[in-house]
């Protein structure tokens, strides 16, 4: 009797969870558009998926290698200390790839939504991407959590500057090709990008938040502030596994904000959200954000 009752309760719990999931994870686009129309505080949280549609490598999974190196192993302070030339070749490759890419229909839909509704809604884009495609699409109210490929930071004086030079220094011209047969880098450190501030001449590094580093406190605080007040959040092309950004949308949903996920496939956070729209961002976002 006890075993039967336990099985019944498990089945009842499973049935309840499935029904809750069905209710919470709606794919009713018309209903979501009505919710979005009435929202006053909108946050769009984007990740690598939207940039992948513009041809930007995600450096995750099977594609997580540049030459013979795991990309994540080069995006660390230790790698830069050990071989700044190799790291700069990697980032030169990434800068050039991003420069050739163009914002896709998803980026443009987000920028157009902000442009059309910015006077009546507070629209903020929080991105984990570093390629600058949101800004190039026209997004203005933008928080770049992990930095930007086209910014440098001096390792000596800490000055941060925008730098879109191609190449960023002559020594990197025609370097950085993802050839698996190339090992290391023979570029002398003195020929790498250096600070031009009078009396400094410190080695420059990409202004990117590397593995093992914390987000800038002011940027994290700004992101947390807008997440804490949004009434609708769109999760766009992110795997929801990189912290602290992975916590943002589930926490917003937990306090009552409506969260909609736009992704090629479900993520670990999908069960926490109210809407799920499967497909490319370039297909689903223009429909979701159009009047």
Backbone as numpy.savetxt, mean C-alpha at the origin, in Angstrom:
# Nx Ny Nz CAx CAy CAz Cx Cy Cz
-26.08 -38.86 24.54 -26.91 -37.66 24.54 -26.04 -36.41 24.54
-24.98 -36.45 25.39 -24.08 -35.30 25.50 -23.39 -35.04 24.17
-22.92 -36.14 23.52 -22.23 -36.00 22.24 -23.18 -35.45 21.19
-24.43 -35.95 21.16 -25.40 -35.47 20.19 -25.70 -34.00 20.40
-25.84 -33.60 21.66 -26.12 -32.20 21.97 -24.96 -31.32 21.55
-23.73 -31.80 21.78 -22.54 -31.03 21.40 -22.48 -30.87 19.88
-22.79 -31.95 19.14 -22.79 -31.88 17.67 -23.85 -30.90 17.20
-25.04 -30.95 17.85 -26.12 -30.03 17.48 -25.69 -28.58 17.69
-25.04 -28.32 18.84 -24.60 -26.96 19.14 -23.54 -26.49 18.14
-22.63 -27.38 17.78 -21.60 -27.02 16.80 -22.22 -26.70 15.46
-23.21 -27.53 15.07 -23.87 -27.27 13.80 -24.65 -25.96 13.83
-25.29 -25.69 14.98 -26.04 -24.44 15.13 -25.10 -23.24 15.06
-23.93 -23.37 15.74 -22.95 -22.29 15.71 -22.44 -22.08 14.29
-22.14 -23.19 13.60 -21.67 -23.09 12.22 -22.72 -22.43 11.34
-23.98 -22.83 11.51 -25.07 -22.23 10.73 -25.18 -20.73 11.00
-25.06 -20.37 12.30 -25.17 -18.95 12.67 -24.04 -18.14 12.08
-22.82 -18.67 12.15 -21.67 -17.96 11.61 -21.79 -17.79 10.10
-22.24 -18.85 9.44 -22.40 -18.75 7.98 -23.43 -17.70 7.61
-24.50 -17.63 8.39 -25.52 -16.63 8.10 -25.04 -15.22 8.40
-24.28 -15.07 9.48 -23.70 -13.76 9.80 -22.75 -13.33 8.70
-21.92 -14.28 8.24 -20.98 -13.98 7.16 -21.72 -13.56 5.91
-22.82 -14.27 5.62 -23.57 -13.95 4.42 -24.15 -12.55 4.50
-24.59 -12.18 5.70 -25.16 -10.84 5.88 -24.07 -9.78 5.82
-22.97 -10.04 6.48 -21.93 -9.02 6.58 -21.17 -8.87 5.28
-20.96 -9.97 4.56 -20.14 -9.90 3.36 -21.01 -9.81 2.11
-21.76 -8.75 2.04 -22.62 -8.52 0.90 -21.79 -8.13 -0.32
-22.30 -8.46 -1.50 -21.70 -7.99 -2.74 -22.72 -7.14 -3.51
-23.64 -6.55 -2.76 -24.69 -5.71 -3.34 -24.11 -4.34 -3.63
-23.72 -4.10 -4.89 -23.07 -2.84 -5.26 -24.00 -1.65 -5.08
-25.26 -1.79 -5.43 -26.20 -0.68 -5.30 -26.36 -0.28 -3.84
-26.43 -1.27 -2.97 -26.55 -0.99 -1.54 -25.30 -0.27 -1.02
-24.12 -0.75 -1.44 -22.89 -0.10 -0.99 -22.81 1.34 -1.50
-23.20 1.57 -2.73 -23.15 2.92 -3.29 -24.07 3.86 -2.50
-25.19 3.35 -2.03 -26.10 4.17 -1.21 -25.46 4.51 0.13
-24.77 3.53 0.72 -24.05 3.76 1.98 -22.96 4.80 1.77
-22.20 4.66 0.70 -21.11 5.59 0.40 -21.64 7.00 0.15
-22.77 7.10 -0.50 -23.35 8.41 -0.81 -23.68 9.19 0.46
-24.11 8.49 1.49 -24.50 9.16 2.73 -23.32 9.39 3.68
-22.16 8.81 3.37 -21.00 8.93 4.26 -20.42 10.33 4.24
-19.85 10.72 5.37 -19.21 12.03 5.49 -17.70 11.91 5.66
-17.25 10.81 6.21 -15.82 10.57 6.44 -15.44 9.27 5.74
-14.73 9.37 4.61 -14.40 8.20 3.80 -12.89 7.99 3.76
-12.47 6.79 4.04 -11.04 6.43 3.94 -10.90 5.31 2.92
-9.93 5.46 2.04 -9.60 4.41 1.07 -8.20 3.92 1.41
-8.12 2.66 1.82 -6.85 2.05 2.24 -6.35 1.15 1.12
-5.23 1.53 0.48 -4.77 0.78 -0.69 -3.46 0.05 -0.44
-3.30 -1.05 -1.19 -2.08 -1.85 -1.09 -1.55 -2.22 -2.46
-0.65 -3.19 -2.48 0.11 -3.52 -3.69 -0.76 -3.97 -4.84
-1.95 -4.52 -4.56 -2.79 -5.05 -5.61 -3.19 -4.03 -6.65
-3.48 -2.81 -6.22 -3.91 -1.79 -7.18 -2.74 -1.37 -8.06
-1.54 -1.33 -7.51 -0.36 -0.97 -8.31 0.06 -2.11 -9.24
-0.18 -3.34 -8.82 0.15 -4.49 -9.67 -0.60 -4.41 -11.00
-1.79 -3.83 -10.96 -2.57 -3.68 -12.19 -1.97 -2.66 -13.15
-1.03 -1.86 -12.64 -0.29 -0.93 -13.50 1.07 -1.49 -13.88
1.32 -2.75 -13.54 2.58 -3.40 -13.89 3.68 -3.25 -12.88
3.36 -2.75 -11.68 4.38 -2.60 -10.63 4.58 -3.95 -9.95
5.82 -4.47 -9.90 6.06 -5.74 -9.20 5.68 -5.65 -7.73
5.05 -6.69 -7.21 4.65 -6.70 -5.80 5.77 -7.22 -4.90
6.71 -7.97 -5.48 7.82 -8.57 -4.72 7.30 -9.43 -3.57
6.20 -10.13 -3.82 5.66 -11.06 -2.84 5.43 -12.41 -3.52
5.42 -13.46 -2.73 5.14 -14.79 -3.27 6.22 -15.22 -4.26
5.78 -15.86 -5.34 6.72 -16.38 -6.34 7.48 -15.25 -7.03
6.90 -14.06 -7.06 7.57 -12.93 -7.71 8.37 -12.09 -6.74
8.72 -12.65 -5.61 9.39 -11.88 -4.57 10.89 -11.78 -4.69
11.41 -11.96 -5.91 12.86 -11.92 -6.09 13.26 -10.83 -7.09
14.37 -10.20 -6.81 15.06 -9.32 -7.76 16.45 -9.91 -7.90
16.82 -10.25 -9.15 18.03 -11.05 -9.37 17.89 -12.34 -8.55
18.88 -12.67 -7.78 18.76 -13.91 -6.97 18.38 -13.59 -5.54
18.08 -12.33 -5.28 17.83 -11.89 -3.91 16.33 -11.80 -3.61
15.96 -12.24 -2.42 14.60 -11.97 -1.96 14.49 -10.47 -1.75
13.49 -9.87 -2.35 13.36 -8.42 -2.28 13.31 -7.93 -0.83
12.62 -8.66 0.01 12.50 -8.25 1.41 13.86 -8.20 2.11
14.81 -9.02 1.66 16.12 -9.03 2.30 16.94 -7.79 1.97
16.57 -7.09 0.88 17.27 -5.86 0.51 16.63 -4.63 1.12
15.39 -4.77 1.57 14.67 -3.63 2.13 14.83 -3.58 3.64
16.09 -3.54 4.06 16.40 -3.51 5.50 17.56 -2.56 5.76
17.62 -1.99 6.96 18.77 -1.15 7.31 20.08 -1.92 7.25
20.03 -3.21 7.62 21.24 -4.02 7.61 21.79 -4.22 6.22
20.90 -4.45 5.25 21.34 -4.62 3.87 21.99 -3.34 3.35
21.41 -2.20 3.70 21.97 -0.93 3.24 23.32 -0.66 3.88
23.48 -1.04 5.13 24.75 -0.86 5.81 25.82 -1.76 5.20
25.44 -2.99 4.85 26.38 -3.96 4.31 26.74 -3.66 2.86
25.71 -3.33 2.06 25.95 -3.10 0.63 25.02 -2.01 0.10
25.34 -0.75 0.39 24.48 0.34 -0.08 24.39 0.40 -1.61
25.44 -0.03 -2.30 25.42 -0.01 -3.77 24.39 -1.00 -4.32
24.35 -2.19 -3.74 23.38 -3.20 -4.19 21.96 -2.72 -3.92
21.73 -2.16 -2.73 20.39 -1.68 -2.39 19.99 -0.54 -3.32
20.91 0.35 -3.63 20.58 1.45 -4.53 20.29 0.95 -5.95
20.98 -0.09 -6.38 20.66 -0.66 -7.70 19.22 -1.20 -7.70
18.84 -1.88 -6.62 17.49 -2.41 -6.50 16.46 -1.28 -6.55
16.73 -0.20 -5.81 15.77 0.90 -5.77 15.79 1.74 -7.05
16.93 1.77 -7.72 16.96 2.42 -9.03 16.05 1.65 -9.99
16.12 0.33 -9.95 15.24 -0.49 -10.79 13.77 -0.20 -10.46
13.45 -0.11 -9.19 12.07 0.14 -8.78 11.62 1.55 -9.20
12.48 2.54 -9.07 12.15 3.90 -9.48 11.85 3.96 -10.98
12.70 3.30 -11.76 12.53 3.33 -13.21 11.25 2.59 -13.63
10.96 1.46 -12.96 9.75 0.71 -13.28 8.50 1.52 -12.95
8.52 2.19 -11.79 7.36 3.00 -11.39 7.19 4.22 -12.31
8.31 4.78 -12.76 8.24 5.95 -13.65 7.60 5.60 -14.98
7.79 4.36 -15.43 7.22 3.93 -16.71 5.75 3.52 -16.59
5.33 3.22 -15.37 3.95 2.79 -15.15 3.02 4.00 -15.19
1.75 3.74 -15.46 0.75 4.81 -15.47 -0.38 4.42 -14.53
-1.00 5.41 -13.88 -2.15 5.09 -13.02 -3.24 4.37 -13.81
-3.83 3.37 -13.21 -4.88 2.61 -13.89 -6.26 3.15 -13.53
-7.28 2.48 -14.04 -8.65 2.96 -13.84 -9.04 3.02 -12.37
-8.44 2.15 -11.55 -8.71 2.18 -10.11 -8.16 3.44 -9.47
-6.89 3.77 -9.75 -6.30 5.01 -9.24 -7.13 6.22 -9.66
-7.51 6.24 -10.92 -8.22 7.40 -11.46 -9.61 7.52 -10.85
-10.28 6.39 -10.63 -11.60 6.42 -10.00 -11.52 7.01 -8.59
-10.48 6.65 -7.86 -10.29 7.18 -6.50 -10.06 8.68 -6.54
-9.18 9.13 -7.42 -8.88 10.56 -7.54 -10.11 11.34 -7.97
-10.87 10.80 -8.93 -12.08 11.48 -9.40 -13.12 11.58 -8.29
-13.23 10.54 -7.48 -14.19 10.55 -6.37 -13.84 11.66 -5.38
-12.56 11.78 -5.05 -12.13 12.84 -4.13 -12.39 14.21 -4.75
-12.08 14.36 -6.02 -12.26 15.64 -6.70 -13.73 16.06 -6.74
-14.62 15.10 -6.97 -16.05 15.40 -7.09 -16.72 15.62 -5.74
-16.27 14.90 -4.72 -16.99 14.90 -3.45 -16.20 15.50 -2.29
-15.02 16.04 -2.58 -14.18 16.57 -1.52 -14.79 17.73 -0.75
-15.73 18.44 -1.35 -16.36 19.57 -0.67 -17.45 19.13 0.30
-18.00 17.95 0.09 -19.10 17.47 0.93 -18.70 16.31 1.83
-17.56 15.68 1.51 -17.05 14.57 2.31 -15.57 14.78 2.61
-15.15 14.22 3.69 -13.72 14.18 4.00 -13.19 12.88 3.41
-12.44 12.95 2.30 -11.95 11.75 1.62 -10.43 11.68 1.79
-9.97 10.59 2.38 -8.53 10.41 2.61 -8.09 9.07 2.04
-6.98 9.09 1.32 -6.38 7.85 0.82 -5.16 7.54 1.68
-5.16 6.36 2.27 -4.00 5.87 3.02 -3.41 4.74 2.19
-2.19 4.89 1.75 -1.60 3.84 0.90 -0.34 3.25 1.51
-0.19 1.95 1.29 1.04 1.25 1.67 2.03 1.25 0.52
1.60 1.76 -0.63 2.45 1.75 -1.82 3.41 2.94 -1.82
4.52 2.76 -2.51 5.57 3.79 -2.51 5.84 4.33 -3.91
4.98 3.96 -4.87 5.26 4.26 -6.28 4.76 5.61 -6.76
3.98 6.31 -5.95 3.50 7.64 -6.32 2.35 7.67 -7.31
1.76 6.52 -7.64 0.72 6.47 -8.66 -0.58 7.16 -8.22
-0.88 7.12 -6.94 -2.08 7.83 -6.47 -1.96 9.34 -6.73
-0.81 9.89 -6.38 -0.60 11.33 -6.58 -0.62 11.66 -8.06
-0.02 10.83 -8.88 -0.01 11.07 -10.33 -1.41 10.99 -10.92
-2.28 10.21 -10.29 -3.66 10.11 -10.76 -4.48 11.33 -10.37
-3.97 12.10 -9.39 -4.67 13.32 -8.98 -5.14 13.33 -7.55
-4.87 12.26 -6.79 -5.25 12.24 -5.37 -4.46 13.30 -4.61
-5.16 14.06 -3.79 -4.51 15.15 -3.05 -4.39 14.84 -1.56
-5.45 14.35 -0.95 -5.42 14.07 0.49 -4.88 12.66 0.68
-3.56 12.56 0.69 -2.87 11.27 0.61 -1.90 11.08 1.77
-1.99 9.92 2.41 -1.05 9.54 3.46 -0.25 8.34 2.94
1.05 8.51 2.76 1.92 7.43 2.29 2.59 6.80 3.51
2.06 5.68 3.95 2.54 5.04 5.17 4.00 4.63 5.11
4.42 4.11 3.97 5.75 3.49 3.88 6.76 4.33 3.10
6.44 5.60 2.85 7.38 6.47 2.17 7.12 6.55 0.68
8.14 6.97 -0.06 7.98 7.23 -1.49 9.31 6.97 -2.20
9.25 6.26 -3.32 10.46 5.95 -4.09 11.19 7.20 -4.56
10.45 8.30 -4.71 11.03 9.52 -5.26 11.37 10.55 -4.18
11.61 10.04 -2.98 12.13 10.87 -1.89 13.39 10.21 -1.36
14.35 11.05 -0.96 15.58 10.54 -0.35 15.70 11.10 1.07
16.47 10.39 1.88 16.75 10.87 3.24 18.23 10.76 3.48
18.83 11.83 3.96 20.26 11.84 4.24 20.54 11.05 5.51
21.49 10.13 5.45 21.81 9.32 6.62 22.58 10.12 7.66
23.03 11.31 7.28 23.80 12.14 8.20 22.95 13.26 8.79
22.41 14.13 7.94 21.65 15.28 8.45 20.14 15.02 8.51
19.69 13.90 7.95 18.30 13.44 7.98 17.35 14.24 7.10
17.86 15.13 6.27 16.99 15.92 5.40 16.28 15.01 4.39
14.98 15.25 4.22 14.18 14.49 3.25 13.85 15.41 2.09
14.14 14.95 0.87 13.89 15.75 -0.32 13.23 14.90 -1.41
12.42 15.55 -2.23 11.88 14.91 -3.42 12.97 14.88 -4.48
13.14 13.74 -5.14 14.13 13.62 -6.20 13.58 12.69 -7.27
13.25 13.26 -8.42 12.71 12.47 -9.53 13.73 12.31 -10.67
15.00 12.61 -10.39 16.03 12.47 -11.42 16.11 11.03 -11.92
16.35 10.89 -13.21 16.48 9.56 -13.81 17.69 9.54 -14.75
18.77 8.87 -14.30 18.95 8.19 -13.03 19.20 9.19 -11.90
19.11 8.73 -10.67 19.31 9.62 -9.54 20.78 10.04 -9.43
21.69 9.24 -9.96 23.10 9.62 -10.07 23.68 8.89 -11.28
24.72 9.41 -11.85 25.27 8.86 -13.09 25.73 7.41 -12.93
26.23 7.07 -11.73 26.75 5.72 -11.52 25.66 4.65 -11.65
24.39 5.05 -11.49 23.29 4.09 -11.56 22.67 3.99 -12.96
23.17 4.79 -13.88 22.66 4.73 -15.25 22.86 3.33 -15.83
21.81 2.77 -16.40 21.85 1.44 -17.02 22.22 0.33 -16.03
21.93 0.56 -14.76 22.18 -0.46 -13.74 20.84 -0.94 -13.18
20.88 -2.00 -12.38 19.69 -2.48 -11.69 18.83 -3.46 -12.45
19.25 -3.89 -13.64 18.45 -4.86 -14.39 18.29 -6.14 -13.57
17.10 -6.74 -13.60 16.86 -7.94 -12.77 17.45 -9.21 -13.39
18.75 -9.21 -13.63 19.45 -10.34 -14.23 19.94 -11.26 -13.12
19.41 -12.48 -13.07 19.74 -13.41 -12.00 21.21 -13.81 -12.01
21.90 -13.57 -13.09 23.32 -13.94 -13.16 24.24 -12.87 -12.57
23.68 -11.69 -12.28 24.48 -10.61 -11.70 24.46 -10.74 -10.18
25.64 -10.74 -9.59 25.76 -10.88 -8.14 26.45 -9.65 -7.58
25.86 -9.08 -6.52 26.47 -7.93 -5.86 26.45 -6.69 -6.73
27.22 -5.69 -6.31 27.34 -4.43 -7.05 28.74 -3.88 -6.86
29.30 -3.40 -7.97 30.67 -2.88 -7.90 30.71 -1.35 -7.94
29.59 -0.70 -7.70 29.58 0.77 -7.71 30.24 1.28 -6.43
31.26 2.11 -6.53 31.90 2.67 -5.33 30.90 3.52 -4.55
30.96 3.44 -3.23 30.02 4.19 -2.39 30.11 5.68 -2.66
31.30 6.18 -2.98 31.48 7.61 -3.22 30.69 8.08 -4.44
30.33 7.14 -5.32 29.58 7.50 -6.54 28.07 7.37 -6.38
27.63 6.92 -5.21 26.19 6.81 -4.94 25.61 8.19 -4.62
24.30 8.34 -4.56 23.71 9.64 -4.23 24.15 10.14 -2.86
24.57 11.40 -2.82 25.00 12.02 -1.57 24.29 13.36 -1.37
24.20 13.75 -0.12 23.54 14.99 0.26 24.30 16.19 -0.32
23.53 17.12 -0.87 24.13 18.32 -1.47 24.09 19.53 -0.55
23.59 19.32 0.65 23.57 20.42 1.60 25.00 20.81 1.97
25.24 22.10 2.05 26.58 22.61 2.33 27.15 22.01 3.61
28.33 21.42 3.50 29.03 20.88 4.66 28.57 19.51 5.11
27.63 18.90 4.39 27.11 17.60 4.82 27.74 16.45 4.03
27.32 16.27 2.79 27.83 15.21 1.92 27.55 13.80 2.46
26.48 13.67 3.26 26.11 12.35 3.78 25.54 11.46 2.70
25.65 10.17 2.89 25.10 9.20 1.95 23.57 9.26 2.01
22.93 9.34 0.85 21.48 9.32 0.81 20.95 7.89 0.76
19.77 7.70 1.30 19.06 6.42 1.22 17.66 6.69 0.72
16.99 5.69 0.17 15.59 5.88 -0.19 14.76 6.20 1.06
13.82 7.12 0.91 12.95 7.47 2.04 11.80 6.48 2.11
12.15 5.27 2.48 11.23 4.14 2.54 11.30 3.55 3.94
10.15 3.12 4.46 10.15 2.42 5.75 10.53 0.97 5.47
11.71 0.59 5.90 12.21 -0.75 5.65 11.77 -1.72 6.73
11.90 -3.01 6.43 11.60 -4.03 7.44 12.51 -3.82 8.64
11.91 -3.86 9.82 12.66 -3.62 11.05 12.61 -2.17 11.49
12.01 -1.30 10.69 11.87 0.11 11.05 10.42 0.41 11.38
10.22 1.44 12.18 8.86 1.86 12.55 8.37 2.93 11.60
7.06 3.01 11.46 6.49 4.11 10.69 6.81 5.43 11.38
6.88 6.50 10.60 7.09 7.81 11.20 5.92 8.11 12.14
6.20 8.52 13.37 5.12 8.74 14.35 4.03 9.70 13.87
4.43 10.79 13.21 3.43 11.76 12.76 2.52 11.17 11.69
3.10 10.38 10.79 2.30 9.76 9.72 1.37 8.70 10.29
1.88 7.89 11.22 1.04 6.87 11.85 -0.09 7.52 12.64
0.22 8.58 13.36 -0.80 9.29 14.14 -1.88 9.86 13.24
-1.47 10.43 12.11 -2.42 10.99 11.16 -3.34 9.90 10.60
-2.75 8.77 10.24 -3.54 7.65 9.69 -4.52 7.12 10.73
-4.06 6.97 11.95 -4.93 6.46 13.01 -6.07 7.42 13.29
-5.78 8.71 13.19 -6.82 9.72 13.45 -7.95 9.64 12.43
-7.60 9.54 11.14 -8.66 9.48 10.13 -9.38 8.13 10.18
-8.68 7.07 10.52 -9.33 5.77 10.64 -10.31 5.75 11.81
-10.01 6.49 12.85 -10.85 6.48 14.05 -12.15 7.25 13.85
-12.24 8.06 12.81 -13.45 8.87 12.59 -14.19 8.53 11.30
-13.64 7.65 10.47 -14.32 7.34 9.20 -15.62 6.58 9.46
-16.62 6.84 8.62 -17.84 6.03 8.70 -17.91 5.00 7.59
-17.08 5.17 6.54 -16.96 4.16 5.49 -15.48 4.01 5.12
-15.04 2.78 4.99 -13.65 2.50 4.61 -13.66 1.50 3.46
-12.88 1.83 2.42 -12.70 0.92 1.29 -11.30 0.32 1.39
-11.22 -0.99 1.42 -9.94 -1.70 1.46 -9.66 -2.18 0.05
-8.58 -1.67 -0.54 -8.37 -1.82 -1.98 -7.03 -2.50 -2.28
-7.07 -3.72 -2.77 -5.85 -4.38 -3.23 -4.79 -4.59 -2.18
-5.20 -4.85 -0.96 -4.21 -5.10 0.09 -4.45 -6.47 0.71
-3.37 -7.16 1.03 -3.45 -8.51 1.57 -3.84 -8.54 3.04
-3.82 -7.37 3.69 -4.17 -7.26 5.11 -3.29 -8.14 6.00
-2.01 -8.23 5.66 -1.08 -9.01 6.49 0.11 -8.17 6.96
0.25 -6.95 6.45 1.38 -6.10 6.85 0.92 -5.14 7.94
1.53 -5.23 9.09 1.15 -4.38 10.21 2.01 -3.12 10.25
1.46 -2.02 10.80 0.18 -1.90 11.49 -1.02 -1.67 10.59
-0.81 -1.48 9.29 -1.94 -1.18 8.39 -2.99 -2.28 8.41
-2.58 -3.52 8.64 -3.52 -4.64 8.64 -4.58 -4.51 9.73
-4.29 -3.72 10.76 -5.24 -3.55 11.87 -6.28 -2.47 11.59
-5.98 -1.56 10.67 -6.81 -0.37 10.50 -8.27 -0.69 10.20
-8.51 -1.44 9.12 -9.88 -1.70 8.69 -10.65 -2.59 9.67
-10.06 -3.69 10.18 -10.80 -4.49 11.16 -11.17 -3.69 12.41
-10.29 -2.80 12.84 -10.62 -1.97 14.01 -11.74 -1.00 13.68
-11.74 -0.46 12.47 -12.82 0.44 12.06 -14.15 -0.30 12.03
-14.14 -1.52 11.47 -15.36 -2.32 11.42 -15.86 -2.65 12.82
-14.92 -2.94 13.73 -15.29 -3.31 15.10 -15.98 -2.18 15.83
-15.63 -0.94 15.50 -16.27 0.19 16.19 -17.52 0.67 15.47
-17.87 0.04 14.35 -19.12 0.36 13.69 -19.04 0.97 12.32
-17.85 1.25 11.82 -17.71 1.79 10.46 -18.04 0.70 9.44
-18.57 1.10 8.30 -18.85 0.16 7.22 -17.58 -0.02 6.40
-17.17 -1.27 6.22 -15.93 -1.56 5.50 -16.25 -2.44 4.29
-15.73 -2.03 3.15 -15.90 -2.79 1.91 -14.53 -3.16 1.36
-14.36 -4.42 1.01 -13.08 -4.89 0.49 -13.19 -5.13 -1.02
-12.17 -4.64 -1.75 -12.08 -4.81 -3.20 -10.79 -5.55 -3.49
-10.88 -6.81 -3.86 -9.68 -7.63 -4.00 -9.91 -8.76 -4.99
-8.82 -9.30 -5.51 -8.90 -10.44 -6.42 -9.36 -11.70 -5.70
-9.02 -11.80 -4.43 -9.40 -12.97 -3.65 -9.53 -12.58 -2.18
-10.26 -13.35 -1.39 -10.43 -13.02 0.03 -9.10 -13.01 0.77
-9.05 -12.26 1.86 -7.85 -12.14 2.70 -8.19 -12.59 4.12
-7.20 -12.69 4.99 -7.50 -13.09 6.37 -8.48 -12.16 7.08
-8.56 -10.90 6.62 -9.45 -9.93 7.27 -10.84 -9.89 6.66
-11.06 -10.57 5.55 -12.35 -10.50 4.85 -13.55 -10.78 5.76
-13.48 -11.77 6.66 -14.63 -12.05 7.52 -15.03 -10.88 8.43
-14.12 -9.93 8.63 -14.42 -8.79 9.50 -15.23 -7.70 8.79
-15.36 -7.80 7.46 -15.92 -6.69 6.69 -17.37 -6.93 6.26
-18.02 -5.84 5.91 -19.44 -5.89 5.54 -19.66 -6.22 4.07
-18.78 -5.74 3.20 -18.92 -5.96 1.76 -17.62 -6.54 1.21
-17.79 -7.39 0.20 -16.63 -7.92 -0.50 -16.94 -7.94 -1.99
-16.10 -7.25 -2.77 -16.26 -7.19 -4.22 -15.02 -7.79 -4.87
-15.22 -8.92 -5.54 -14.10 -9.64 -6.12 -13.85 -9.18 -7.55
-12.57 -8.99 -7.87 -12.20 -8.57 -9.21 -11.06 -7.58 -9.17
-10.64 -7.13 -10.33 -9.57 -6.14 -10.39 -10.08 -4.80 -9.91
-9.20 -4.02 -9.31 -9.57 -2.69 -8.84 -10.00 -1.80 -10.01
-9.36 -2.02 -11.16 -9.67 -1.22 -12.33 -11.07 -1.48 -12.87
-11.68 -2.60 -12.44 -13.04 -2.92 -12.85 -14.07 -2.57 -11.78
-13.78 -2.94 -10.54 -14.76 -2.77 -9.47 -14.83 -1.33 -8.94
-13.70 -0.64 -8.82 -13.71 0.69 -8.24 -14.43 1.74 -9.09
-14.22 1.77 -10.42 -14.97 2.75 -11.20 -16.48 2.62 -11.03
-16.96 1.39 -10.90 -18.40 1.18 -10.68 -18.81 1.63 -9.28
-18.00 1.28 -8.29 -18.35 1.60 -6.90 -18.31 3.10 -6.62
-17.41 3.81 -7.26 -17.19 5.23 -6.95 -17.87 6.18 -7.92
-18.49 5.65 -8.94 -19.20 6.50 -9.89 -20.50 7.00 -9.28
-20.95 8.18 -9.69 -22.23 8.72 -9.19 -23.40 7.89 -9.73
